[in-house]
mmCIF file of C-alpha atoms in Angstrom:
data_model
loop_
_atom_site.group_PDB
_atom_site.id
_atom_site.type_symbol
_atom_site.label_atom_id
_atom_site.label_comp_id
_atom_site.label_asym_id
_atom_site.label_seq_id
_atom_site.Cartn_x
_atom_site.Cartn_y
_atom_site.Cartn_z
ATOM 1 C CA UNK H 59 9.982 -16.155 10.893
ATOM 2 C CA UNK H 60 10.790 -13.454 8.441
ATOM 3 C CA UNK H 61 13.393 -10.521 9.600
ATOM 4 C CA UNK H 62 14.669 -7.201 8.631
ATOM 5 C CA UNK H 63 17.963 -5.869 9.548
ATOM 6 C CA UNK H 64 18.761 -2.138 8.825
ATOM 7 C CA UNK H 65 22.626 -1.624 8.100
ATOM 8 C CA UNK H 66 24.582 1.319 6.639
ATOM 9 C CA UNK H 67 26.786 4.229 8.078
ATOM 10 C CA UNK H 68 25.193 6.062 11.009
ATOM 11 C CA UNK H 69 26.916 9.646 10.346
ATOM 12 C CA UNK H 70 26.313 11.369 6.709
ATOM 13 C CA UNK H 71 28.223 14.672 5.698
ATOM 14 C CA UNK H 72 25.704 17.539 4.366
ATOM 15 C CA UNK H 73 25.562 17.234 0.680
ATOM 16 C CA UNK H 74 26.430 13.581 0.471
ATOM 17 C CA UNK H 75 24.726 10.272 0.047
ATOM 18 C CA UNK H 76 22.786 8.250 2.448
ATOM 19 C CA UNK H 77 23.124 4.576 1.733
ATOM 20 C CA UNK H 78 21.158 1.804 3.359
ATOM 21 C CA UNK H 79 20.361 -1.774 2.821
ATOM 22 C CA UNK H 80 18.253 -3.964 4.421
ATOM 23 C CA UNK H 81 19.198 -7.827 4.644
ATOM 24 C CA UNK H 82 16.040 -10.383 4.621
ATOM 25 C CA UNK H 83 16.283 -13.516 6.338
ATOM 26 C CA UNK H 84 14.019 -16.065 6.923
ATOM 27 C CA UNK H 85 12.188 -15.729 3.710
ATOM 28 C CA UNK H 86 12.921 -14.881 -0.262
ATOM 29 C CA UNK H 87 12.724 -10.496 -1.508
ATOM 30 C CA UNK H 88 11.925 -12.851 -4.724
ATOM 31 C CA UNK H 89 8.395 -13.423 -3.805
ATOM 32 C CA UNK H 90 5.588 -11.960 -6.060
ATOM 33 C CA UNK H 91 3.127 -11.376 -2.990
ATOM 34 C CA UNK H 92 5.245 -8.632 -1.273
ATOM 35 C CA UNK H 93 6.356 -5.411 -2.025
ATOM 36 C CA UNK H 94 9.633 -4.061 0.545
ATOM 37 C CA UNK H 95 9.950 -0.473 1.605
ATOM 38 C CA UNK H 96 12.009 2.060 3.896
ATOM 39 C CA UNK H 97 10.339 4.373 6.060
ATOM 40 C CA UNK H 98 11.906 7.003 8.483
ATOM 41 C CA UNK H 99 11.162 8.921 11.737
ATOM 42 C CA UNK H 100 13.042 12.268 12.624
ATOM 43 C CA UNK H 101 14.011 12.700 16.240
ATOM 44 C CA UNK H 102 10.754 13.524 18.312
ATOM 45 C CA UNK H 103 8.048 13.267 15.165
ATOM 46 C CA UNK H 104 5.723 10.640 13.569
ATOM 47 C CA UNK H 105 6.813 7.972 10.646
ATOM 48 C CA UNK H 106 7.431 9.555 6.457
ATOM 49 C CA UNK H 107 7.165 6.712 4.005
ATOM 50 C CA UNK H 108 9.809 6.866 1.351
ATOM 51 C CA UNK H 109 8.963 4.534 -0.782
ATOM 52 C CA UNK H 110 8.784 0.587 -2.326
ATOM 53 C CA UNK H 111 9.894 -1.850 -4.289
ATOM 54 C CA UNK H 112 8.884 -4.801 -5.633
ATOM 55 C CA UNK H 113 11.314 -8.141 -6.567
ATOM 56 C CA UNK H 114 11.073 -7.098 -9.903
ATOM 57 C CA UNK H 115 12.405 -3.849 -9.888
ATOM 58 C CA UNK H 116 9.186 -1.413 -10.055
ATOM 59 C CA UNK H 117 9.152 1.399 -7.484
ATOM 60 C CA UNK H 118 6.941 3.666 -5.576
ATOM 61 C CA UNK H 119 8.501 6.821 -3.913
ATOM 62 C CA UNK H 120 7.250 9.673 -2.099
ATOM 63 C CA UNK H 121 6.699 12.553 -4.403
ATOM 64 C CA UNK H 122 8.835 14.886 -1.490
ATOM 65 C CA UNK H 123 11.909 12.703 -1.921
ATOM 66 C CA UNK H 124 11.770 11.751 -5.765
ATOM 67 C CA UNK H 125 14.244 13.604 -6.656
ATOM 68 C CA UNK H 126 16.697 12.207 -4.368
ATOM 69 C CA UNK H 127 15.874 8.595 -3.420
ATOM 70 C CA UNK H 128 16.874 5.468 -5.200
ATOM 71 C CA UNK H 129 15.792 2.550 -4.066
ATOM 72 C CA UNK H 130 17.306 -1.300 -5.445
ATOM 73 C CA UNK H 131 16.908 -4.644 -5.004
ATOM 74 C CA UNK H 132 19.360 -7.832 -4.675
ATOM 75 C CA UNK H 133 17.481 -10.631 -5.360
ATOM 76 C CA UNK H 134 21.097 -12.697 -5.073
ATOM 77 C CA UNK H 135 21.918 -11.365 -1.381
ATOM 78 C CA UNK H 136 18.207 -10.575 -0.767
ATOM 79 C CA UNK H 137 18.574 -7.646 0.205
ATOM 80 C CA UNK H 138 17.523 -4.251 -0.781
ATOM 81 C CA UNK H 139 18.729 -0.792 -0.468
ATOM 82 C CA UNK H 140 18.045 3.111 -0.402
ATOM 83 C CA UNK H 141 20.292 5.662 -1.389
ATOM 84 C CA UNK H 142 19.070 9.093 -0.827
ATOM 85 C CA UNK H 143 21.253 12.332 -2.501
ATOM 86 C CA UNK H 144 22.376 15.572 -1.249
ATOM 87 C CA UNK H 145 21.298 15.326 2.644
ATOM 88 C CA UNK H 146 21.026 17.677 4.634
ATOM 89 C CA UNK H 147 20.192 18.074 8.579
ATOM 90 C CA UNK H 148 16.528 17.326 7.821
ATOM 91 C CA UNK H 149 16.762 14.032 6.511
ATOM 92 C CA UNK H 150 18.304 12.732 10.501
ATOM 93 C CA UNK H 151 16.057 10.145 11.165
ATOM 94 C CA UNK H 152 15.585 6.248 12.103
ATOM 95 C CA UNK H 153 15.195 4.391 8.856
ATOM 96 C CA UNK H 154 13.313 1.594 9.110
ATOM 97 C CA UNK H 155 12.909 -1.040 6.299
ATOM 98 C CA UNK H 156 9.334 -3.135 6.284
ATOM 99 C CA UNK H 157 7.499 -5.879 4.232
ATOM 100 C CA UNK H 158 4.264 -5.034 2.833
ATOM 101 C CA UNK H 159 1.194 -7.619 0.978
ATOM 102 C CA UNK H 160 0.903 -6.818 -2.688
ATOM 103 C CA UNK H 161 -3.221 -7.649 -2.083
ATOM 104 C CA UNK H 162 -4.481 -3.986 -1.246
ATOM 105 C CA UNK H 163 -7.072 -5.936 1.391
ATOM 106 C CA UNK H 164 -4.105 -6.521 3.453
ATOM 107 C CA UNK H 165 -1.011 -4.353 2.678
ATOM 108 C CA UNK H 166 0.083 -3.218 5.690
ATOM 109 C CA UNK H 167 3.882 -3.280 6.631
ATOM 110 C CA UNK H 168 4.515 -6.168 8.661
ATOM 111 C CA UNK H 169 7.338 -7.230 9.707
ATOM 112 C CA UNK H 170 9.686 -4.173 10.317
ATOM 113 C CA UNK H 171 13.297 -3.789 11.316
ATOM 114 C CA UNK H 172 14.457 -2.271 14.180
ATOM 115 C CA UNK H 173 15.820 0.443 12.432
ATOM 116 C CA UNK H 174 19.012 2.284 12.241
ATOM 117 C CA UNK H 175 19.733 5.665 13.375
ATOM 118 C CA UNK H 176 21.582 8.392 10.493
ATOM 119 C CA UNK H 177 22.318 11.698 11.548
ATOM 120 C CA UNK H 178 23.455 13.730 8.587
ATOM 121 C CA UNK H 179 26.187 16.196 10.617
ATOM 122 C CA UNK H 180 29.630 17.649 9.133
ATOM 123 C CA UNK W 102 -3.483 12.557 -0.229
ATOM 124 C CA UNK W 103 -4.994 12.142 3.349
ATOM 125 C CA UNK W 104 -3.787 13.624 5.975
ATOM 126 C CA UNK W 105 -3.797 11.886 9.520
ATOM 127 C CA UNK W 106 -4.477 13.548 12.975
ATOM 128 C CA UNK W 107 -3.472 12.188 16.567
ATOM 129 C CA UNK W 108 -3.548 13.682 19.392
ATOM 130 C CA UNK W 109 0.389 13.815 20.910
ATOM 131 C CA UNK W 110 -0.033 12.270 23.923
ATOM 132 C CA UNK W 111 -2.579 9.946 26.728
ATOM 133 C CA UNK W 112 -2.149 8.433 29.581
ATOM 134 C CA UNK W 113 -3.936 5.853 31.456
ATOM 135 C CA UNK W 114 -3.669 3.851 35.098
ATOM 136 C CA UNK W 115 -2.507 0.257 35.106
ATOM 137 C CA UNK W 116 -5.932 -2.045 34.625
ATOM 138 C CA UNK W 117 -8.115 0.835 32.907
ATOM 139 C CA UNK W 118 -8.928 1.483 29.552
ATOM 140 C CA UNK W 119 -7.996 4.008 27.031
ATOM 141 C CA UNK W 120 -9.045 4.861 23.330
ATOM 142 C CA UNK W 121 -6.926 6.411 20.655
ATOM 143 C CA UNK W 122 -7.941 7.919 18.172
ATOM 144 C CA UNK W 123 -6.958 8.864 14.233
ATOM 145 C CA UNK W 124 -8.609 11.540 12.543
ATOM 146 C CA UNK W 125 -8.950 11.605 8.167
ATOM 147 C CA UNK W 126 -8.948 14.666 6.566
ATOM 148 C CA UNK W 127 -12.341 15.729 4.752
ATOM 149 C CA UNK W 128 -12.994 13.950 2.278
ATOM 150 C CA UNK W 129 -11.656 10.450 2.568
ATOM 151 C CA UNK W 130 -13.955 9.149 4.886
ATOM 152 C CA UNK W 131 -13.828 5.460 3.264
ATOM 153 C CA UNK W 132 -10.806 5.277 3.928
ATOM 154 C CA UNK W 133 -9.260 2.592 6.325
ATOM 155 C CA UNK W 134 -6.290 3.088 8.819
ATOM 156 C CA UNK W 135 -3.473 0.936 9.894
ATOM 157 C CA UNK W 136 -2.351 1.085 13.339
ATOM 158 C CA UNK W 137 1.063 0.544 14.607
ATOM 159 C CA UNK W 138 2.538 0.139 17.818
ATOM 160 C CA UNK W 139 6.562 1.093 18.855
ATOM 161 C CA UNK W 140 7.823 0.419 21.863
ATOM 162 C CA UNK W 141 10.744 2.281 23.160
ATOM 163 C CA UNK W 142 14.199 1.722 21.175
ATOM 164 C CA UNK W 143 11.738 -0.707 18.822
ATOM 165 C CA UNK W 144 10.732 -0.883 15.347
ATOM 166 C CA UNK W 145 6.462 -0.243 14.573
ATOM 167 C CA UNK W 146 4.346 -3.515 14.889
ATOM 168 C CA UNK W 147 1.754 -3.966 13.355
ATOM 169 C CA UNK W 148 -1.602 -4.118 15.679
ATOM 170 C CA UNK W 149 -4.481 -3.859 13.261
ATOM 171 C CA UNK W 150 -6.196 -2.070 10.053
ATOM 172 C CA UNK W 151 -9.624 -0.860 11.017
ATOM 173 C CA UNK W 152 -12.387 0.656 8.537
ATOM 174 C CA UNK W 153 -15.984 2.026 9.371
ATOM 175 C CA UNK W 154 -16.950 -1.349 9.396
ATOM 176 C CA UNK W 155 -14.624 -2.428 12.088
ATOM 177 C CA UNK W 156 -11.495 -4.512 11.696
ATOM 178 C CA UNK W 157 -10.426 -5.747 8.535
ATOM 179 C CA UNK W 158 -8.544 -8.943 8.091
ATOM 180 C CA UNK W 159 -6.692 -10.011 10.841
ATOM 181 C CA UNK W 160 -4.925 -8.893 13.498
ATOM 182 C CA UNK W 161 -0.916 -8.762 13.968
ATOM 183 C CA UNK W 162 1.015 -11.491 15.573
ATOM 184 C CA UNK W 163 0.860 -11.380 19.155
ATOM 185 C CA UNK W 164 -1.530 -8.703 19.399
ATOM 186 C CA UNK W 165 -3.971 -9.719 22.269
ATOM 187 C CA UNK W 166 -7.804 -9.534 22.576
ATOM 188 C CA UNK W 167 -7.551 -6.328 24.750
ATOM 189 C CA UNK W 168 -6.882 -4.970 21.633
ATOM 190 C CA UNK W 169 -9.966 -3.849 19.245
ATOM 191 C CA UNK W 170 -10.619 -0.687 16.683
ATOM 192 C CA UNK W 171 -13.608 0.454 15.473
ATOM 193 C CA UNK W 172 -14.395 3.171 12.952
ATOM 194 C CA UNK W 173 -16.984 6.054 12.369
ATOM 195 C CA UNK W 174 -16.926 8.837 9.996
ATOM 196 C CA UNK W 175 -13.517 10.332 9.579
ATOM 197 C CA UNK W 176 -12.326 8.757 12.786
ATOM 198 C CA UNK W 177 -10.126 5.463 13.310
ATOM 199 C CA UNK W 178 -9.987 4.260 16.947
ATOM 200 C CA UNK W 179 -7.865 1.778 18.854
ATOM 201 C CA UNK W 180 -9.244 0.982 22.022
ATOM 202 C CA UNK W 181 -7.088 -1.103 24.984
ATOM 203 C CA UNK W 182 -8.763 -2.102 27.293
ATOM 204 C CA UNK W 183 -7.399 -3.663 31.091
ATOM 205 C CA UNK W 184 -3.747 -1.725 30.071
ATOM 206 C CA UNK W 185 -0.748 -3.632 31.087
ATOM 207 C CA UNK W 186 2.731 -2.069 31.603
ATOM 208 C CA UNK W 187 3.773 -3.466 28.359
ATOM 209 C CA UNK W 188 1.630 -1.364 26.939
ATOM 210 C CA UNK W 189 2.908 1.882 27.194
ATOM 211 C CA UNK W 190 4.050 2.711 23.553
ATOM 212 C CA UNK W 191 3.542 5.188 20.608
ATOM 213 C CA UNK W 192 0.807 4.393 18.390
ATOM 214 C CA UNK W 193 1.160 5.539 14.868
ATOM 215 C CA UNK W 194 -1.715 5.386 12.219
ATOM 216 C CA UNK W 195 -0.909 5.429 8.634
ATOM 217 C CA UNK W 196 -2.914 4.659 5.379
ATOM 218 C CA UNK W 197 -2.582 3.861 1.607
ATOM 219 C CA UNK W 198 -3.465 6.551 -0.723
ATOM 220 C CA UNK W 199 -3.661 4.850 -4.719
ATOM 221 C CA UNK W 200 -3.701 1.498 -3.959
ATOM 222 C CA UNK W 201 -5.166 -0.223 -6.760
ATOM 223 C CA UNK W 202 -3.577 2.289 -9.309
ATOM 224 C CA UNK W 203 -0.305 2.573 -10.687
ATOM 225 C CA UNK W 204 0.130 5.079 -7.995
ATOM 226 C CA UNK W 205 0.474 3.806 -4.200
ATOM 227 C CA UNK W 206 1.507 6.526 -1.376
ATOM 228 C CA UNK W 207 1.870 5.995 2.354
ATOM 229 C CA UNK W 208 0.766 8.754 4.626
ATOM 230 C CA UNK W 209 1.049 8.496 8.672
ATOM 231 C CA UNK W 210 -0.210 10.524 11.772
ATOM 232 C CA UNK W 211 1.900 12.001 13.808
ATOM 233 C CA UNK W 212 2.029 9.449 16.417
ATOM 234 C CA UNK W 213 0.478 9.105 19.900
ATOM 235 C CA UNK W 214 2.494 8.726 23.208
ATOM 236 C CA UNK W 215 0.890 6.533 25.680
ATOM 237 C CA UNK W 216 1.492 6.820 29.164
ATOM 238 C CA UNK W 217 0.662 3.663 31.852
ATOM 239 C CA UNK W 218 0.255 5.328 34.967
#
């Protein structure tokens, strides 16, 4: 059964650079039916997606973040990874990394990880 | 892009039923809705994706037949019915906007906090 694991530092100084990565297991990042993508959830509010990637490379990212997210891919760990710039108090939040179908029919995120908690504090 | 309404919170007694519901904006009334359930200290699961026609495709692991959506105009609902303990939860809704296009965005609700009583 495929799995997600969030990992990364949980404490960010203002101004610096969030860095995640999620480690799959139980199945390959290298497959062309999926596309893998982080989403997060500030204390007390609903889920913001922040964007995709596919095996390949190609990314989708929220217009809100653009500016500031990178996400990559690993295909040799399997694992992939979001960096987001210049943080601030805002961007404290559970990240969560996910697995969605390429198929639009059925491209819903499924599985998720558990998440990880970053809180972006001086 | 969409933009998707829940109510904050509902509660419900042990063996009733309850329905939850996720609001479109104007405009984007075709469009289908994802639902999501998160248990406390848990990451989402996937329950099912519901359109005006109902369901579409299948549901998520584990999810059991209490379970069931249905859709009408700019509303998505989730409907449990015979509520268990286990399924006291927030229930997020989210969509695609794009898909299809070179351009795919995710938008969610704001999540709903349900209460077994």
């Amino acid at each position: 059964q495929l799995q997600l694991q969030e990992s990364g530092p949980g404490l960010v100084k203002p101004s610096e650079t969030l860095s995640l990565t999620c480690t799959v297991s139980g199945g390959s990042i290298s497959s062309s039916s999926y596309y893998w993508g982080w989403i997060r959830q500030p204390p007390g509010k609903g889920l913001e997606w922040i964007g995709s990637i596919y095996y390949s490379g190609s990314t989708y990212y929220n217009p809100s973040l653009k500016s500031r997210v990178t996400i990559s891919v690993d295909t040799s760990k399997n694992q992939f990874s979001l960096k987001l710039s210049s943080v601030t108090a805002a961007d404290t939040a559970v990240y969560y990394c996910a697995r969605r179908k390429v198929v639009p029919t059925t491209n819903w995120f499924d599985p998720w990880g558990q998440g990880t908690l970053v809180t972006v504090s001086s | 892009q969409p933009v998707l309404t829940q109510p904050p919170s509902a509660s419900a007694s042990l063996g009733a039923s309850v329905t939850l519901t996720c609001t479109l904006s104007s405009g984007y009334s075709n469009y289908k809705v994802d639902w999501y359930q998160q248990r406390p200290g848990k990451g989402p699961r996937f329950v099912m994706r519901v359109g005006t026609g109902g369901i579409v495709g299948s549901k998520g692991d584990g999810i059991p037949d209490r379970f069931s959506v249905l859709g009408s105009g700019l509303n998505r609902y989730l409907t449990i019915k015979n509520i268990q303990e286990e399924d006291e939860s927030d229930y997020h809704c989210g969509a695609d906007h794009g898909s299809g296009s070179n351009f795919v965005y995710w938008v969610f609700g704001g999540g709903t906090k349900l209460t077994v009583l």
